[in-house]
mmCIF file with all atom_site columns, C-alpha atoms in Angstrom:
data_model
loop_
_atom_site.group_PDB
_atom_site.id
_atom_site.type_symbol
_atom_site.label_atom_id
_atom_site.label_alt_id
_atom_site.label_comp_id
_atom_site.label_asym_id
_atom_site.label_entity_id
_atom_site.label_seq_id
_atom_site.pdbx_PDB_ins_code
_atom_site.Cartn_x
_atom_site.Cartn_y
_atom_site.Cartn_z
_atom_site.occupancy
_atom_site.B_iso_or_equiv
_atom_site.pdbx_formal_charge
_atom_site.auth_seq_id
_atom_site.auth_comp_id
_atom_site.auth_asym_id
_atom_site.auth_atom_id
_atom_site.pdbx_PDB_model_num
ATOM 1  C CA . UNK A 1 1  ? 0.048   -0.013 0.025  1.00 52.00 ? 1  UNK A CA 1
ATOM 2  C CA . UNK A 1 2  ? 1.636   3.279  -1.005 1.00 63.00 ? 2  UNK A CA 1
ATOM 3  C CA . UNK A 1 3  ? 1.216   6.709  -0.026 1.00 62.00 ? 3  UNK A CA 1
ATOM 4  C CA . UNK A 1 4  ? -1.350  7.395  -2.866 1.00 68.00 ? 4  UNK A CA 1
ATOM 5  C CA . UNK A 1 5  ? -3.792  5.094  -1.032 1.00 62.00 ? 5  UNK A CA 1
ATOM 6  C CA . UNK A 1 6  ? -3.678  7.090  2.100  1.00 61.00 ? 6  UNK A CA 1
ATOM 7  C CA . UNK A 1 7  ? -4.325  10.208 0.318  1.00 64.00 ? 7  UNK A CA 1
ATOM 8  C CA . UNK A 1 8  ? -7.300  8.708  -1.648 1.00 63.00 ? 8  UNK A CA 1
ATOM 9  C CA . UNK A 1 9  ? -8.725  7.657  1.691  1.00 61.00 ? 9  UNK A CA 1
ATOM 10 C CA . UNK A 1 10 ? -8.697  11.397 2.741  1.00 60.00 ? 10 UNK A CA 1
ATOM 11 C CA . UNK A 1 11 ? -10.132 12.691 -0.781 1.00 59.00 ? 11 UNK A CA 1
ATOM 12 C CA . UNK A 1 12 ? -12.860 10.282 -0.527 1.00 59.00 ? 12 UNK A CA 1
ATOM 13 C CA . UNK A 1 13 ? -14.433 11.950 2.581  1.00 58.00 ? 13 UNK A CA 1
ATOM 14 C CA . UNK A 1 14 ? -15.187 14.823 0.484  1.00 59.00 ? 14 UNK A CA 1
ATOM 15 C CA . UNK A 1 15 ? -14.784 18.585 1.046  1.00 59.00 ? 15 UNK A CA 1
ATOM 16 C CA . UNK A 1 16 ? -18.283 18.910 2.978  1.00 57.00 ? 16 UNK A CA 1
ATOM 17 C CA . UNK A 1 17 ? -17.243 16.314 5.803  1.00 57.00 ? 17 UNK A CA 1
ATOM 18 C CA . UNK A 1 18 ? -14.116 18.137 6.089  1.00 53.00 ? 18 UNK A CA 1
ATOM 19 C CA . UNK A 1 19 ? -15.710 21.434 6.341  1.00 58.00 ? 19 UNK A CA 1
ATOM 20 C CA . UNK A 1 20 ? -18.213 20.115 8.820  1.00 55.00 ? 20 UNK A CA 1
ATOM 21 C CA . UNK A 1 21 ? -15.444 18.643 11.149 1.00 57.00 ? 21 UNK A CA 1
ATOM 22 C CA . UNK A 1 22 ? -13.359 22.018 11.211 1.00 61.00 ? 22 UNK A CA 1
ATOM 23 C CA . UNK A 1 23 ? -16.535 24.080 11.540 1.00 61.00 ? 23 UNK A CA 1
ATOM 24 C CA . UNK A 1 24 ? -16.047 24.069 15.463 1.00 63.00 ? 24 UNK A CA 1
ATOM 25 C CA . UNK A 1 25 ? -17.561 26.910 17.297 1.00 69.00 ? 25 UNK A CA 1
ATOM 26 C CA . UNK A 1 26 ? -14.737 29.064 18.858 1.00 73.00 ? 26 UNK A CA 1
ATOM 27 C CA . UNK A 1 27 ? -15.417 31.535 21.794 1.00 77.00 ? 27 UNK A CA 1
ATOM 28 C CA . UNK A 1 28 ? -13.122 34.666 22.543 1.00 86.00 ? 28 UNK A CA 1
ATOM 29 C CA . UNK A 1 29 ? -10.983 33.923 25.416 1.00 82.00 ? 29 UNK A CA 1
ATOM 30 C CA . UNK A 1 30 ? -11.613 37.544 26.910 1.00 85.00 ? 30 UNK A CA 1
ATOM 31 C CA . UNK A 1 31 ? -15.531 36.861 26.625 1.00 89.00 ? 31 UNK A CA 1
ATOM 32 C CA . UNK A 1 32 ? -15.098 33.926 28.426 1.00 86.00 ? 32 UNK A CA 1
ATOM 33 C CA . UNK A 1 33 ? -12.829 35.436 31.269 1.00 86.00 ? 33 UNK A CA 1
ATOM 34 C CA . UNK A 1 34 ? -15.386 38.396 31.457 1.00 90.00 ? 34 UNK A CA 1
ATOM 35 C CA . UNK A 1 35 ? -18.481 36.005 31.816 1.00 91.00 ? 35 UNK A CA 1
ATOM 36 C CA . UNK A 1 36 ? -16.502 34.188 34.584 1.00 90.00 ? 36 UNK A CA 1
ATOM 37 C CA . UNK A 1 37 ? -15.682 37.574 36.439 1.00 92.00 ? 37 UNK A CA 1
ATOM 38 C CA . UNK A 1 38 ? -19.181 38.512 36.359 1.00 94.00 ? 38 UNK A CA 1
ATOM 39 C CA . UNK A 1 39 ? -20.302 35.231 37.532 1.00 93.00 ? 39 UNK A CA 1
ATOM 40 C CA . UNK A 1 40 ? -18.118 35.644 40.562 1.00 93.00 ? 40 UNK A CA 1
ATOM 41 C CA . UNK A 1 41 ? -19.009 39.272 41.004 1.00 95.00 ? 41 UNK A CA 1
ATOM 42 C CA . UNK A 1 42 ? -22.487 38.097 41.227 1.00 95.00 ? 42 UNK A CA 1
ATOM 43 C CA . UNK A 1 43 ? -21.944 35.369 43.744 1.00 95.00 ? 43 UNK A CA 1
ATOM 44 C CA . UNK A 1 44 ? -20.129 37.951 45.951 1.00 95.00 ? 44 UNK A CA 1
ATOM 45 C CA . UNK A 1 45 ? -22.975 40.403 45.419 1.00 96.00 ? 45 UNK A CA 1
ATOM 46 C CA . UNK A 1 46 ? -25.604 37.809 46.555 1.00 96.00 ? 46 UNK A CA 1
ATOM 47 C CA . UNK A 1 47 ? -23.600 36.645 49.474 1.00 96.00 ? 47 UNK A CA 1
ATOM 48 C CA . UNK A 1 48 ? -23.127 40.224 50.620 1.00 96.00 ? 48 UNK A CA 1
ATOM 49 C CA . UNK A 1 49 ? -26.839 40.822 50.431 1.00 96.00 ? 49 UNK A CA 1
ATOM 50 C CA . UNK A 1 50 ? -27.563 37.705 52.234 1.00 96.00 ? 50 UNK A CA 1
ATOM 51 C CA . UNK A 1 51 ? -25.222 39.230 55.261 1.00 96.00 ? 51 UNK A CA 1
ATOM 52 C CA . UNK A 1 52 ? -26.568 42.354 55.292 1.00 97.00 ? 52 UNK A CA 1
ATOM 53 C CA . UNK A 1 53 ? -29.996 40.904 55.544 1.00 96.00 ? 53 UNK A CA 1
ATOM 54 C CA . UNK A 1 54 ? -28.827 38.625 58.316 1.00 95.00 ? 54 UNK A CA 1
ATOM 55 C CA . UNK A 1 55 ? -27.525 41.578 60.302 1.00 95.00 ? 55 UNK A CA 1
ATOM 56 C CA . UNK A 1 56 ? -30.339 43.994 59.797 1.00 95.00 ? 56 UNK A CA 1
ATOM 57 C CA . UNK A 1 57 ? -32.492 40.781 61.676 1.00 94.00 ? 57 UNK A CA 1
ATOM 58 C CA . UNK A 1 58 ? -34.415 39.876 58.599 1.00 95.00 ? 58 UNK A CA 1
ATOM 59 C CA . UNK A 1 59 ? -35.745 36.104 58.432 1.00 94.00 ? 59 UNK A CA 1
ATOM 60 C CA . UNK A 1 60 ? -32.519 34.581 56.641 1.00 93.00 ? 60 UNK A CA 1
ATOM 61 C CA . UNK A 1 61 ? -31.437 31.020 57.217 1.00 94.00 ? 61 UNK A CA 1
ATOM 62 C CA . UNK A 1 62 ? -27.875 31.106 58.825 1.00 94.00 ? 62 UNK A CA 1
ATOM 63 C CA . UNK A 1 63 ? -27.187 28.091 56.563 1.00 95.00 ? 63 UNK A CA 1
ATOM 64 C CA . UNK A 1 64 ? -28.108 29.878 53.332 1.00 95.00 ? 64 UNK A CA 1
ATOM 65 C CA . UNK A 1 65 ? -25.653 32.592 54.167 1.00 95.00 ? 65 UNK A CA 1
ATOM 66 C CA . UNK A 1 66 ? -22.728 30.328 55.062 1.00 96.00 ? 66 UNK A CA 1
ATOM 67 C CA . UNK A 1 67 ? -23.650 28.277 51.931 1.00 96.00 ? 67 UNK A CA 1
ATOM 68 C CA . UNK A 1 68 ? -23.423 31.717 49.757 1.00 96.00 ? 68 UNK A CA 1
ATOM 69 C CA . UNK A 1 69 ? -20.593 32.736 51.621 1.00 96.00 ? 69 UNK A CA 1
ATOM 70 C CA . UNK A 1 70 ? -18.619 29.483 50.984 1.00 97.00 ? 70 UNK A CA 1
ATOM 71 C CA . UNK A 1 71 ? -19.796 29.196 47.287 1.00 96.00 ? 71 UNK A CA 1
ATOM 72 C CA . UNK A 1 72 ? -18.370 32.648 46.796 1.00 95.00 ? 72 UNK A CA 1
ATOM 73 C CA . UNK A 1 73 ? -15.145 32.197 48.444 1.00 96.00 ? 73 UNK A CA 1
ATOM 74 C CA . UNK A 1 74 ? -14.388 29.018 46.216 1.00 96.00 ? 74 UNK A CA 1
ATOM 75 C CA . UNK A 1 75 ? -15.541 30.810 43.112 1.00 94.00 ? 75 UNK A CA 1
ATOM 76 C CA . UNK A 1 76 ? -13.261 33.611 43.882 1.00 94.00 ? 76 UNK A CA 1
ATOM 77 C CA . UNK A 1 77 ? -10.659 31.267 44.903 1.00 95.00 ? 77 UNK A CA 1
ATOM 78 C CA . UNK A 1 78 ? -11.122 29.228 41.433 1.00 94.00 ? 78 UNK A CA 1
ATOM 79 C CA . UNK A 1 79 ? -10.846 32.528 39.516 1.00 93.00 ? 79 UNK A CA 1
ATOM 80 C CA . UNK A 1 80 ? -7.503  33.600 41.325 1.00 94.00 ? 80 UNK A CA 1
ATOM 81 C CA . UNK A 1 81 ? -6.093  29.919 40.307 1.00 95.00 ? 81 UNK A CA 1
ATOM 82 C CA . UNK A 1 82 ? -7.027  30.862 36.853 1.00 92.00 ? 82 UNK A CA 1
ATOM 83 C CA . UNK A 1 83 ? -5.404  34.169 36.771 1.00 92.00 ? 83 UNK A CA 1
ATOM 84 C CA . UNK A 1 84 ? -2.223  32.710 38.097 1.00 95.00 ? 84 UNK A CA 1
ATOM 85 C CA . UNK A 1 85 ? -2.232  30.072 35.533 1.00 96.00 ? 85 UNK A CA 1
ATOM 86 C CA . UNK A 1 86 ? -2.557  32.536 32.913 1.00 93.00 ? 86 UNK A CA 1
ATOM 87 C CA . UNK A 1 87 ? 0.218   34.847 34.194 1.00 95.00 ? 87 UNK A CA 1
ATOM 88 C CA . UNK A 1 88 ? 2.703   31.858 34.539 1.00 96.00 ? 88 UNK A CA 1
ATOM 89 C CA . UNK A 1 89 ? 1.771   30.773 30.897 1.00 95.00 ? 89 UNK A CA 1
ATOM 90 C CA . UNK A 1 90 ? 2.381   34.218 29.854 1.00 94.00 ? 90 UNK A CA 1
ATOM 91 C CA . UNK A 1 91 ? 5.549   34.343 31.637 1.00 95.00 ? 91 UNK A CA 1
ATOM 92 C CA . UNK A 1 92 ? 6.673   31.243 30.058 1.00 95.00 ? 92 UNK A CA 1
ATOM 93 C CA . UNK A 1 93 ? 6.026   32.233 26.746 1.00 94.00 ? 93 UNK A CA 1
ATOM 94 C CA . UNK A 1 94 ? 7.846   35.557 27.232 1.00 94.00 ? 94 UNK A CA 1
ATOM 95 C CA . UNK A 1 95 ? 10.939  33.170 28.215 1.00 93.00 ? 95 UNK A CA 1
ATOM 96 C CA . UNK A 1 96 ? 10.683  31.543 24.866 1.00 91.00 ? 96 UNK A CA 1
ATOM 97 C CA . UNK A 1 97 ? 13.151  32.371 22.322 1.00 83.00 ? 97 UNK A CA 1
ATOM 98 C CA . UNK A 1 98 ? 12.242  32.769 18.709 1.00 77.00 ? 98 UNK A CA 1
#
């Protein structure tokens, strides 16, 4: 079996299938990061509102406040770790020789 046979297998798939396999939806990195930051901000604001309501004496379950605070803390830690990894990757790229 020669190289020509392998090339013929790729050509048999046809251009429509090749285009379909390459049509992968791409998302903008900045948009993904922005959505993540907005999500964390919303969670932090929600937790802050629950804490203020609890401090004001409103009928808010203490466990709901604690769960909300912990969720906000974990999301903030995740965002911080993603930021650290991005900075680390940028530094690694800047050290590469071209």
